[in-house]
């Protein structure tokens, strides 16, 4: 039975857009078989968004399109009225008859027909109806509005009225303050940071596309190119990784949505003062690395050589705690930080981009490998914070170097004063604090600290006005990288994310594997066995090893079919007994499961 053709479009939140498509793209256009879940996958609708008929209440993804149309009058009415001929068709026939007047009877008959055809030369336009499906967001609902605050004058007046008796405060007492003092700009101004705009999304409300935008804008999934000899650290030009998506399926169609990185909310504002001794430390501070990572480099920590994030964390913290017996600190790096979320990346959530994997597989010699690491970096930052911060570097005088701890404390205080009494000058924030501290020798120190802020994140045009800048950090579009830490080796991370690409980088081959059958090419099969063993040697961190385990424990693993495969390759000693846990299998048996996944095309080689 033929079904009426129509177009499917989605109407969602103002900051989102979705692809539309003809109904025939799903289930041959049968609305009784098309489910909203299929439309979600087809149009790339985030699971954080929900379908609705009235813009308020959710409706299940299992709802059929036919039922959805019946619930929405605006959609159902598009099928209730059949198309009717227009008046122009009838009139054209009459016009044709009139046009043949004065001709012979036979000729008149012929011309009448032609006139009728002339009237129908442009066939009536067939309009394909468009079905509109509403999509709503959680972020727009149940958000408390800010409580309206009374003006200072009204609140003060009400307070004084309540106490206006012979034993209380009398109205007019405040007028005893000299008029000149009341005119001081410092007393009139309110320099406290104001609350952020209402309606901005919280981190948990961000969709996959919005997270991808944040990571792309910050090049967070790019590596760094680190040159130990020159002491240089530069962000790599090409993106190496992408977040592994949570696959949703509709038939054989895969989801087109990117993944959401693992994160947790961290919004504790703080002032950090970091000792800077070398040019490389200054570069790290300017790139937004954490104070722990910067101080670890002061302790001669090997940068970017860790095999995993946990090893990097241990290294940074152990070296940061080392105190040199004698050191010369030339400057202090001070940052007023407003973090929003912390993102922690590991091989579980990462996969190589298609271009990065292609380039890795095309490496055929050492020169090609060096070129690959220059393009994608040799160091990757596995943990970072997103938010905004104000940053300033203060070069120390000889007197300040002799009392470093006091200078650091006063710098923190000066940073705090920037948010209470800022003075704008020349596009930069200026703050001053006079500190008098008693030392062991009963000495006193009067020191004026001046901080000129540079902003990263938020509305950077407001860096000269810290209180105004602070409330712009909440907008996720203005989040920037900060507190970067746990630098890992790109080589080891690729090993854990994509062992096949890693093997070609370690042992570059001029052999093109495309079209090679590993089960007919003994050398190729041996290479694959070695690759699988490499993955299984790091089961806690290797993504391929976890994929093999997930396949074995999933419903797609068929023991009889697996044993038939072992018989085919003459490797029946790898047979597995029924109901044996993955962790109880021998490594060779786990390797056999990997070989079967290669045979099925689940693992691409």
Coordinates of C-alpha atoms in Angstrom, one line a residue:
X1 CA 0.0 0.0 0.0
X2 CA 1.3 3.4 -1.0
X3 CA 1.6 5.9 1.8
X4 CA 1.2 9.7 1.3
X5 CA 4.5 11.5 1.0
X6 CA 5.5 14.2 3.5
X7 CA 8.5 15.9 4.9
X8 CA 9.7 15.6 8.5
X9 CA 11.2 18.7 10.2
X10 CA 12.0 19.4 13.8
X11 CA 11.4 22.6 15.8
X12 CA 13.7 22.8 18.8
X13 CA 15.4 25.3 21.2
X14 CA 16.6 28.6 19.7
X15 CA 20.3 27.5 19.9
X16 CA 19.8 24.2 18.0
X17 CA 19.1 23.1 14.5
X18 CA 18.4 19.7 13.0
X19 CA 18.4 18.2 9.6
X20 CA 15.0 17.5 7.9
X21 CA 14.3 14.7 5.6
X22 CA 11.5 13.0 3.5
X23 CA 9.3 10.4 5.1
X24 CA 10.5 7.8 2.7
X25 CA 13.9 7.7 4.3
X26 CA 12.4 5.7 7.2
X27 CA 10.3 2.5 6.9
X28 CA 9.3 3.3 3.3
X29 CA 7.4 6.3 4.6
X30 CA 4.9 4.2 6.7
X31 CA 4.1 6.5 9.7
X32 CA 2.7 3.5 11.6
X33 CA 6.2 2.0 11.7
X34 CA 8.3 5.1 12.1
X35 CA 9.1 5.8 15.7
X36 CA 10.3 9.0 17.3
X37 CA 13.5 7.2 18.3
X38 CA 14.3 6.7 14.6
X39 CA 13.8 10.4 13.9
X40 CA 16.1 11.2 16.9
X41 CA 18.9 9.2 15.3
X42 CA 18.2 10.4 11.8
X43 CA 18.2 14.1 12.7
X44 CA 20.9 13.8 15.4
X45 CA 18.8 14.9 18.3
X46 CA 20.6 14.8 21.6
X47 CA 19.3 12.5 24.4
X48 CA 19.3 15.6 26.6
X49 CA 16.4 16.9 24.4
X50 CA 12.9 15.5 24.5
X51 CA 10.0 15.2 22.0
X52 CA 6.8 17.0 22.9
X53 CA 3.3 17.7 21.4
X54 CA 2.6 20.9 23.3
X55 CA 6.1 22.3 24.1
X56 CA 5.7 21.4 27.8
X57 CA 5.2 17.7 28.3
X58 CA 7.5 15.0 27.1
X59 CA 6.4 12.1 24.9
X60 CA 8.1 8.7 24.7
X61 CA 10.6 7.9 22.0
X62 CA 8.7 4.7 21.4
X63 CA 5.7 6.7 20.1
X64 CA 4.9 6.1 16.4
X65 CA 4.8 9.0 14.1
X66 CA 1.2 8.1 13.2
X67 CA 0.1 8.5 16.8
X68 CA 2.2 11.7 17.2
X69 CA 0.4 13.3 14.1
X70 CA -3.0 12.4 15.6
X71 CA -2.1 14.2 18.8
X72 CA -1.1 17.5 17.0
X73 CA -3.9 19.3 15.2
X74 CA -1.5 21.3 13.2
X75 CA 0.0 18.1 11.7
X76 CA -3.2 16.0 11.4
X77 CA -5.0 18.8 9.5
X78 CA -2.5 18.6 6.7
X79 CA -3.9 15.2 5.7
X80 CA -7.6 15.8 6.3
X81 CA -8.4 18.0 3.3
X82 CA -8.0 16.4 -0.2
X83 CA -6.8 18.7 -3.0
X84 CA -9.6 20.1 -5.2
X85 CA -9.4 21.5 -8.7
X86 CA -9.0 25.2 -9.0
X87 CA -11.4 27.5 -10.9
X88 CA -8.7 28.2 -13.4
X89 CA -9.0 24.7 -14.8
X90 CA -12.7 25.0 -15.7
X91 CA -12.3 28.5 -17.0
X92 CA -9.4 27.5 -19.3
X93 CA -11.7 25.0 -21.0
X94 CA -14.3 27.7 -21.5
X95 CA -11.7 30.0 -22.8
X96 CA -10.7 27.4 -25.3
X97 CA -14.2 27.0 -26.6
X98 CA -14.4 30.8 -27.0
X99 CA -11.2 30.9 -28.8
X100 CA -12.5 28.5 -31.5
X101 CA -15.5 30.6 -32.5
X102 CA -16.0 31.2 -36.2
X103 CA -14.3 28.0 -37.2
X104 CA -15.8 24.9 -38.9
X105 CA -17.5 22.3 -36.8
X106 CA -14.7 19.7 -37.2
X107 CA -12.1 22.3 -36.7
X108 CA -14.0 23.6 -33.7
X109 CA -13.9 20.2 -32.1
X110 CA -10.2 19.9 -32.6
X111 CA -9.4 23.3 -31.4
X112 CA -11.6 22.9 -28.4
X113 CA -9.6 20.0 -27.3
X114 CA -6.4 21.9 -27.9
X115 CA -7.7 24.8 -25.9
X116 CA -8.5 22.5 -23.1
X117 CA -5.0 21.1 -23.2
X118 CA -3.6 24.6 -23.3
X119 CA -5.5 25.3 -20.1
X120 CA -3.9 22.3 -18.5
X121 CA -0.4 22.8 -19.9
X122 CA 0.8 23.8 -16.4
X123 CA -0.3 20.9 -14.2
X124 CA -1.6 21.8 -10.7
X125 CA 1.2 22.1 -8.1
X126 CA 1.3 19.2 -5.7
X127 CA 2.3 20.5 -2.2
X128 CA 4.2 18.0 0.0
X129 CA 3.0 18.6 3.6
X130 CA 5.7 19.1 6.2
X131 CA 5.2 17.4 9.6
X132 CA 6.6 19.5 12.5
X133 CA 7.9 17.7 15.5
X134 CA 8.5 19.7 18.7
X135 CA 11.7 19.2 20.7
X136 CA 12.2 20.7 24.1
X137 CA 15.1 21.1 26.5
X138 CA 15.4 20.5 30.3
X139 CA 17.4 23.6 30.6
X140 CA 14.4 25.8 29.8
X141 CA 12.3 24.3 32.6
X142 CA 12.3 24.4 36.3
X143 CA 15.0 27.1 36.5
X144 CA 14.4 29.4 39.5
X145 CA 14.4 33.1 38.6
X146 CA 16.5 35.5 40.6
X147 CA 14.8 37.1 43.5
X148 CA 14.2 40.8 42.9
X149 CA 16.3 42.8 45.4
X150 CA 14.9 46.0 47.0
X151 CA 16.8 49.1 46.4
X152 CA 19.2 50.2 49.1
X153 CA 17.3 53.4 49.8
X154 CA 13.9 51.6 50.4
X155 CA 15.5 48.8 52.5
X156 CA 17.3 51.4 54.7
X157 CA 14.2 53.5 55.1
X158 CA 12.0 50.6 56.1
X159 CA 14.7 49.5 58.6
X160 CA 14.8 53.0 60.2
X161 CA 11.0 53.3 60.3
X162 CA 10.8 50.0 62.3
X163 CA 13.2 51.5 64.9
X164 CA 11.9 55.0 65.0
X165 CA 11.2 55.4 68.7
X166 CA 12.8 57.1 71.6
X167 CA 15.0 54.1 72.3
X168 CA 15.9 53.3 68.6
X169 CA 17.7 54.8 65.7
X170 CA 16.4 58.2 64.7
X171 CA 15.8 59.2 61.1
X172 CA 18.3 61.8 60.0
X173 CA 21.2 60.6 62.0
X174 CA 23.1 59.5 58.9
X175 CA 23.1 63.1 57.7
X176 CA 25.8 63.9 60.2
X177 CA 28.3 62.5 57.8
X178 CA 30.1 65.4 56.1
X179 CA 28.7 66.1 52.6
X180 CA 32.2 66.0 51.1
X181 CA 32.8 62.4 52.3
X182 CA 29.4 61.3 50.9
X183 CA 30.6 62.5 47.4
X184 CA 33.7 60.2 47.4
X185 CA 33.5 57.9 44.4
X186 CA 35.1 55.1 46.3
X187 CA 32.2 55.2 48.8
X188 CA 29.5 55.5 46.1
X189 CA 30.7 52.7 43.9
X190 CA 29.7 49.1 44.3
X191 CA 32.5 47.0 42.9
X192 CA 31.4 43.6 44.0
X193 CA 31.0 41.0 41.2
X194 CA 27.4 40.8 40.1
X195 CA 25.4 37.7 39.6
X196 CA 25.5 36.0 36.2
X197 CA 22.7 36.2 33.6
X198 CA 19.7 34.0 34.2
X199 CA 18.9 31.3 31.6
X200 CA 22.5 30.2 30.9
X201 CA 22.9 26.5 30.7
X202 CA 24.5 24.5 33.4
X203 CA 27.2 21.9 32.4
X204 CA 24.8 19.0 32.8
X205 CA 22.4 20.5 30.3
X206 CA 24.8 20.9 27.5
X207 CA 24.1 18.7 24.4
X208 CA 26.6 16.7 22.5
X209 CA 26.9 19.4 19.8
X210 CA 27.5 22.1 22.4
X211 CA 30.3 20.0 24.1
X212 CA 31.9 19.4 20.8
X213 CA 31.8 23.2 20.1
X214 CA 33.5 23.9 23.5
X215 CA 36.3 21.3 22.9
X216 CA 36.8 22.4 19.3
X217 CA 37.0 26.1 20.1
X218 CA 39.7 25.3 22.7
X219 CA 41.6 22.7 20.6
X220 CA 41.3 20.5 23.8
X221 CA 41.7 17.3 21.8
X222 CA 44.9 18.5 20.1
X223 CA 48.3 17.4 21.4
X224 CA 51.3 19.5 22.2
X225 CA 54.6 19.5 20.4
X226 CA 57.3 19.6 23.1
X227 CA 61.0 20.1 22.3
X228 CA 63.1 19.3 25.4
X229 CA 66.3 20.7 24.0
X230 CA 64.8 24.1 23.0
X231 CA 62.3 24.2 25.9
X232 CA 59.4 25.0 23.5
X233 CA 55.8 23.9 23.9
X234 CA 53.4 24.5 21.0
X235 CA 49.9 23.3 20.4
X236 CA 49.8 20.8 17.5
X237 CA 48.0 22.0 14.4
X238 CA 45.9 18.8 13.8
X239 CA 43.2 17.3 16.0
X240 CA 44.3 13.9 17.1
X241 CA 41.3 12.6 19.1
X242 CA 37.6 12.8 19.3
X243 CA 35.2 11.7 22.1
X244 CA 33.9 8.2 21.5
X245 CA 30.1 8.5 21.0
X246 CA 27.6 6.3 22.8
X247 CA 26.2 4.4 19.8
X248 CA 22.5 4.5 19.4
X249 CA 21.1 2.4 16.6
X250 CA 17.9 2.5 14.6
X251 CA 18.0 -0.6 12.3
X252 CA 21.5 -0.5 10.9
X253 CA 21.9 3.2 11.1
X254 CA 24.5 4.6 13.6
X255 CA 24.1 7.8 15.6
X256 CA 25.8 10.8 14.1
X257 CA 26.1 12.6 17.5
X258 CA 29.5 13.2 19.0
X259 CA 30.3 12.0 22.5
X260 CA 30.1 13.9 25.7
X261 CA 33.4 13.9 27.7
X262 CA 33.5 12.7 31.3
X263 CA 33.3 15.7 33.5
X264 CA 32.4 16.9 37.0
X265 CA 31.4 20.4 38.2
X266 CA 34.1 22.3 39.9
X267 CA 33.3 26.0 40.5
X268 CA 35.5 27.0 43.5
X269 CA 37.0 30.4 42.8
X270 CA 40.6 30.8 44.0
X271 CA 43.8 32.8 43.8
X272 CA 47.0 30.9 43.1
X273 CA 50.5 32.4 43.2
X274 CA 53.1 30.2 41.5
X275 CA 56.9 30.6 41.6
X276 CA 58.4 30.9 38.1
X277 CA 62.1 30.3 37.6
X278 CA 62.6 29.3 33.9
X279 CA 61.3 30.4 30.6
X280 CA 59.6 27.1 30.0
X281 CA 57.7 27.4 33.3
X282 CA 56.6 30.9 32.1
X283 CA 55.3 29.2 28.9
X284 CA 53.4 26.6 30.9
X285 CA 51.8 29.3 33.0
X286 CA 50.8 31.3 30.0
X287 CA 49.3 28.1 28.5
X288 CA 47.1 27.7 31.5
X289 CA 48.9 24.7 33.2
X290 CA 48.1 24.1 36.9
X291 CA 50.5 25.4 39.5
X292 CA 51.3 21.8 40.5
X293 CA 52.4 21.1 36.9
X294 CA 54.5 24.3 36.7
X295 CA 56.2 23.7 40.1
X296 CA 56.8 20.0 39.2
X297 CA 58.9 21.3 36.2
X298 CA 60.9 23.4 38.7
X299 CA 61.7 20.1 40.4
X300 CA 63.0 18.7 37.0
X301 CA 60.0 16.5 36.4
X302 CA 60.2 14.8 33.0
X303 CA 57.4 16.5 31.0
X304 CA 55.1 14.5 28.8
X305 CA 56.8 11.1 29.2
X306 CA 54.2 9.4 31.4
X307 CA 52.5 6.3 30.0
X308 CA 49.2 7.1 31.6
X309 CA 47.2 9.8 33.4
X310 CA 47.7 8.2 36.8
X311 CA 51.5 8.0 36.3
X312 CA 51.5 11.6 35.2
X313 CA 49.6 12.6 38.4
X314 CA 52.0 10.8 40.6
X315 CA 55.0 12.4 38.9
X316 CA 53.7 15.9 39.0
X317 CA 52.8 15.8 42.7
X318 CA 56.0 14.1 43.8
X319 CA 58.2 16.6 41.9
X320 CA 56.1 19.6 43.0
X321 CA 56.8 18.7 46.7
X322 CA 60.5 18.7 46.2
X323 CA 62.0 21.8 47.8
X324 CA 65.3 23.0 46.3
X325 CA 67.9 24.0 49.0
X326 CA 68.8 27.1 47.1
X327 CA 66.8 28.5 44.2
X328 CA 66.4 31.9 42.5
X329 CA 62.8 32.8 41.8
X330 CA 62.6 35.7 39.3
X331 CA 58.9 36.2 39.1
X332 CA 55.5 35.2 40.5
X333 CA 52.6 34.1 38.3
X334 CA 49.3 35.1 40.0
X335 CA 45.9 33.9 38.7
X336 CA 42.4 34.6 39.9
X337 CA 40.6 31.4 38.7
X338 CA 36.9 30.9 38.1
X339 CA 36.6 27.2 37.1
X340 CA 33.3 25.6 35.9
X341 CA 34.0 22.0 35.1
X342 CA 36.9 19.5 35.1
X343 CA 37.3 17.1 32.2
X344 CA 39.2 13.9 32.7
X345 CA 40.1 12.0 29.5
X346 CA 41.3 8.4 29.2
X347 CA 41.4 5.7 26.5
X348 CA 37.9 4.6 27.4
X349 CA 36.4 7.8 26.1
X350 CA 38.8 8.7 23.2
X351 CA 39.2 7.5 19.7
X352 CA 41.5 8.7 16.9
X353 CA 40.0 11.0 14.3
X354 CA 39.5 9.4 10.9
X355 CA 42.3 11.6 9.5
X356 CA 44.7 10.9 12.3
X357 CA 44.2 7.1 12.0
X358 CA 44.7 7.3 8.3
X359 CA 47.9 9.3 8.7
X360 CA 49.2 6.8 11.3
X361 CA 48.5 3.8 9.1
X362 CA 50.2 5.5 6.2
X363 CA 53.5 6.0 8.0
X364 CA 56.1 3.9 6.2
X365 CA 59.4 5.0 7.7
X366 CA 61.0 6.9 10.6
X367 CA 60.8 10.2 8.7
X368 CA 57.1 9.7 8.2
X369 CA 56.7 8.9 11.9
X370 CA 58.5 12.2 12.9
X371 CA 56.3 14.1 10.6
X372 CA 53.2 12.5 12.1
X373 CA 54.2 13.6 15.7
X374 CA 54.9 17.1 14.5
X375 CA 51.5 17.2 13.0
X376 CA 49.6 15.7 15.9
X377 CA 52.0 16.4 18.8
X378 CA 54.0 14.1 21.1
X379 CA 52.3 15.1 24.4
X380 CA 48.6 15.1 25.3
X381 CA 47.0 16.8 28.3
X382 CA 44.6 14.2 29.8
X383 CA 43.0 16.4 32.5
X384 CA 42.0 20.1 32.3
X385 CA 39.5 22.6 33.7
X386 CA 37.2 24.8 31.6
X387 CA 36.2 28.2 32.8
X388 CA 38.0 31.6 32.9
X389 CA 40.8 33.3 34.8
X390 CA 42.7 36.5 35.2
X391 CA 46.4 36.1 34.9
X392 CA 49.3 38.4 35.8
X393 CA 53.1 38.0 36.1
X394 CA 54.9 40.0 38.7
X395 CA 58.7 40.3 38.4
X396 CA 60.3 40.5 41.8
X397 CA 62.7 43.0 43.3
X398 CA 65.7 41.9 45.3
X399 CA 63.9 42.9 48.5
X400 CA 60.9 40.8 47.5
X401 CA 63.0 37.8 46.7
X402 CA 64.4 37.9 50.2
X403 CA 60.9 37.7 51.7
X404 CA 59.3 35.5 49.2
X405 CA 56.5 34.0 51.4
X406 CA 55.4 37.5 52.5
X407 CA 55.4 38.7 48.9
X408 CA 53.3 35.8 47.7
X409 CA 50.7 36.5 50.5
X410 CA 50.5 40.2 49.6
X411 CA 50.1 39.3 45.9
X412 CA 47.1 37.1 46.8
X413 CA 45.6 40.0 48.8
X414 CA 46.2 42.4 45.9
X415 CA 44.4 40.0 43.6
X416 CA 41.4 40.0 45.9
X417 CA 41.3 43.8 46.1
X418 CA 41.0 43.9 42.3
X419 CA 37.4 42.7 42.7
X420 CA 36.5 45.2 45.4
X421 CA 38.2 48.4 44.3
X422 CA 39.4 48.2 40.7
X423 CA 40.8 51.3 39.0
X424 CA 40.8 51.1 35.2
X425 CA 43.7 52.6 33.4
X426 CA 44.8 52.0 29.8
X427 CA 42.7 48.9 29.3
X428 CA 44.2 47.1 32.2
X429 CA 43.1 46.5 35.8
X430 CA 45.2 48.2 38.5
X431 CA 45.1 47.2 42.2
X432 CA 47.3 48.4 45.1
X433 CA 47.6 47.1 48.6
X434 CA 49.9 48.4 51.4
X435 CA 50.9 45.6 53.8
X436 CA 52.7 46.0 57.1
X437 CA 53.9 42.7 58.4
X438 CA 56.0 42.1 61.5
X439 CA 58.9 39.8 60.9
X440 CA 61.1 38.0 63.4
X441 CA 63.5 40.9 63.5
X442 CA 60.6 43.4 64.3
X443 CA 61.1 44.9 60.8
X444 CA 58.2 46.3 58.9
X445 CA 57.7 46.3 55.2
X446 CA 55.5 48.7 53.2
X447 CA 55.0 47.4 49.7
X448 CA 52.7 48.6 46.9
X449 CA 51.7 45.7 44.7
X450 CA 50.4 46.5 41.2
X451 CA 48.7 43.8 39.1
X452 CA 47.9 44.2 35.5
X453 CA 45.4 41.5 34.5
X454 CA 45.2 39.5 31.3
X455 CA 41.9 37.6 30.8
X456 CA 41.4 34.2 29.4
X457 CA 37.8 33.1 29.1
X458 CA 34.7 35.1 29.7
X459 CA 34.3 38.5 27.9
X460 CA 38.0 39.4 27.6
X461 CA 37.1 43.0 26.7
X462 CA 36.2 43.4 30.3
X463 CA 39.6 42.4 31.7
X464 CA 40.1 46.0 33.0
X465 CA 37.0 45.6 35.1
X466 CA 37.3 42.3 37.0
X467 CA 33.8 42.5 38.8
X468 CA 32.1 43.0 35.4
X469 CA 34.2 40.3 33.8
X470 CA 33.5 37.6 36.5
X471 CA 29.9 37.1 35.7
X472 CA 30.6 36.5 32.0
X473 CA 32.5 33.2 32.7
X474 CA 29.3 31.2 33.2
X475 CA 28.4 31.2 29.5
X476 CA 29.8 28.0 28.1
X477 CA 30.6 29.7 24.8
X478 CA 33.3 31.7 26.7
X479 CA 34.9 28.8 28.6
X480 CA 38.6 28.4 28.0
X481 CA 41.3 25.9 29.0
X482 CA 42.9 26.3 32.4
X483 CA 44.5 24.1 35.1
X484 CA 46.0 21.8 32.4
X485 CA 47.7 18.8 34.0
X486 CA 48.7 15.1 33.7
X487 CA 50.6 15.3 30.5
X488 CA 51.0 11.9 28.9
X489 CA 53.0 10.6 26.0
X490 CA 51.1 10.7 22.7
X491 CA 52.7 7.4 21.7
X492 CA 51.5 5.5 24.8
X493 CA 48.0 7.1 24.6
X494 CA 47.7 5.9 20.9
X495 CA 48.8 2.5 22.1
X496 CA 45.9 2.3 24.5
X497 CA 43.3 3.9 22.2
X498 CA 44.2 2.2 18.9
X499 CA 46.7 -0.6 19.1
X500 CA 46.7 -1.3 15.4
X501 CA 47.7 2.3 14.5
X502 CA 50.3 2.2 17.3
X503 CA 51.9 -0.9 15.9
X504 CA 52.4 0.8 12.6
X505 CA 53.9 3.8 14.2
X506 CA 56.3 1.6 16.3
X507 CA 57.2 -0.6 13.3
X508 CA 56.5 1.4 10.2
X509 CA 55.7 -0.8 7.2
X510 CA 55.8 -0.1 3.5
X511 CA 53.2 -2.9 3.0
X512 CA 49.7 -1.8 2.3
X513 CA 47.3 -4.0 4.2
X514 CA 44.2 -3.0 2.2
X515 CA 42.8 -6.1 0.5
X516 CA 45.1 -8.5 2.4
X517 CA 43.3 -11.5 4.0
X518 CA 45.1 -12.3 7.3
X519 CA 43.7 -15.9 7.3
X520 CA 45.4 -16.5 4.0
X521 CA 48.6 -14.5 4.7
X522 CA 50.5 -16.2 7.5
X523 CA 52.9 -13.2 8.1
X524 CA 50.0 -10.8 8.3
X525 CA 48.2 -13.1 10.7
X526 CA 51.3 -13.3 13.0
X527 CA 51.4 -9.5 13.0
X528 CA 47.7 -9.4 14.1
X529 CA 48.3 -11.9 16.9
X530 CA 51.2 -9.8 18.2
X531 CA 49.0 -6.7 18.1
X532 CA 46.2 -8.4 20.0
X533 CA 48.7 -9.6 22.6
X534 CA 50.0 -6.1 23.0
X535 CA 46.5 -4.9 23.7
X536 CA 45.8 -7.7 26.2
X537 CA 49.0 -6.9 28.1
X538 CA 47.3 -3.7 29.3
X539 CA 43.7 -4.7 29.9
X540 CA 43.0 -1.9 32.4
X541 CA 43.9 0.9 30.0
X542 CA 43.8 -0.5 26.5
X543 CA 40.6 0.3 24.6
X544 CA 40.9 -2.6 22.2
X545 CA 41.2 -5.1 25.1
X546 CA 38.0 -3.7 26.6
X547 CA 36.3 -4.0 23.2
X548 CA 37.2 -7.7 23.1
X549 CA 35.8 -8.2 26.6
X550 CA 32.6 -6.3 25.8
X551 CA 32.1 -8.4 22.7
X552 CA 32.6 -11.6 24.6
X553 CA 30.3 -10.6 27.4
X554 CA 27.6 -9.2 25.0
X555 CA 24.7 -10.9 23.3
X556 CA 26.5 -11.0 19.9
X557 CA 29.0 -13.7 21.0
X558 CA 28.0 -17.1 19.8
X559 CA 30.0 -19.9 21.2
X560 CA 29.2 -22.5 18.5
X561 CA 30.1 -20.0 15.7
X562 CA 33.3 -19.2 17.5
X563 CA 34.3 -22.9 17.7
X564 CA 33.4 -23.3 14.0
X565 CA 35.8 -20.4 13.3
X566 CA 38.6 -22.1 15.3
X567 CA 38.1 -25.3 13.4
X568 CA 38.4 -23.3 10.1
X569 CA 41.8 -21.8 11.1
X570 CA 42.9 -25.1 12.7
X571 CA 43.3 -23.6 16.2
X572 CA 40.8 -25.7 18.2
X573 CA 43.0 -25.7 21.3
X574 CA 41.6 -22.1 21.9
X575 CA 38.1 -23.5 22.5
X576 CA 36.2 -22.1 25.4
X577 CA 33.9 -23.9 27.8
X578 CA 30.4 -22.5 28.3
X579 CA 29.8 -19.8 30.9
X580 CA 33.4 -19.1 31.6
X581 CA 34.2 -15.5 32.7
X582 CA 36.4 -13.4 30.5
X583 CA 38.9 -12.9 33.3
X584 CA 39.2 -16.7 33.7
X585 CA 40.2 -17.2 30.1
X586 CA 43.8 -17.7 29.2
X587 CA 45.5 -14.9 27.3
X588 CA 45.6 -17.1 24.2
X589 CA 41.9 -17.7 24.4
X590 CA 41.2 -14.0 24.7
X591 CA 43.5 -13.6 21.6
X592 CA 41.3 -16.1 19.8
X593 CA 38.2 -14.0 20.5
X594 CA 40.1 -11.0 19.0
X595 CA 40.9 -13.0 15.9
X596 CA 37.3 -13.9 15.4
X597 CA 36.4 -10.2 15.7
X598 CA 38.9 -9.5 12.9
X599 CA 37.2 -12.2 10.9
X600 CA 33.7 -10.7 11.5
X601 CA 35.1 -7.2 10.5
X602 CA 34.5 -5.8 14.0
X603 CA 38.2 -5.1 14.4
X604 CA 39.6 -3.3 11.3
X605 CA 43.2 -4.1 10.4

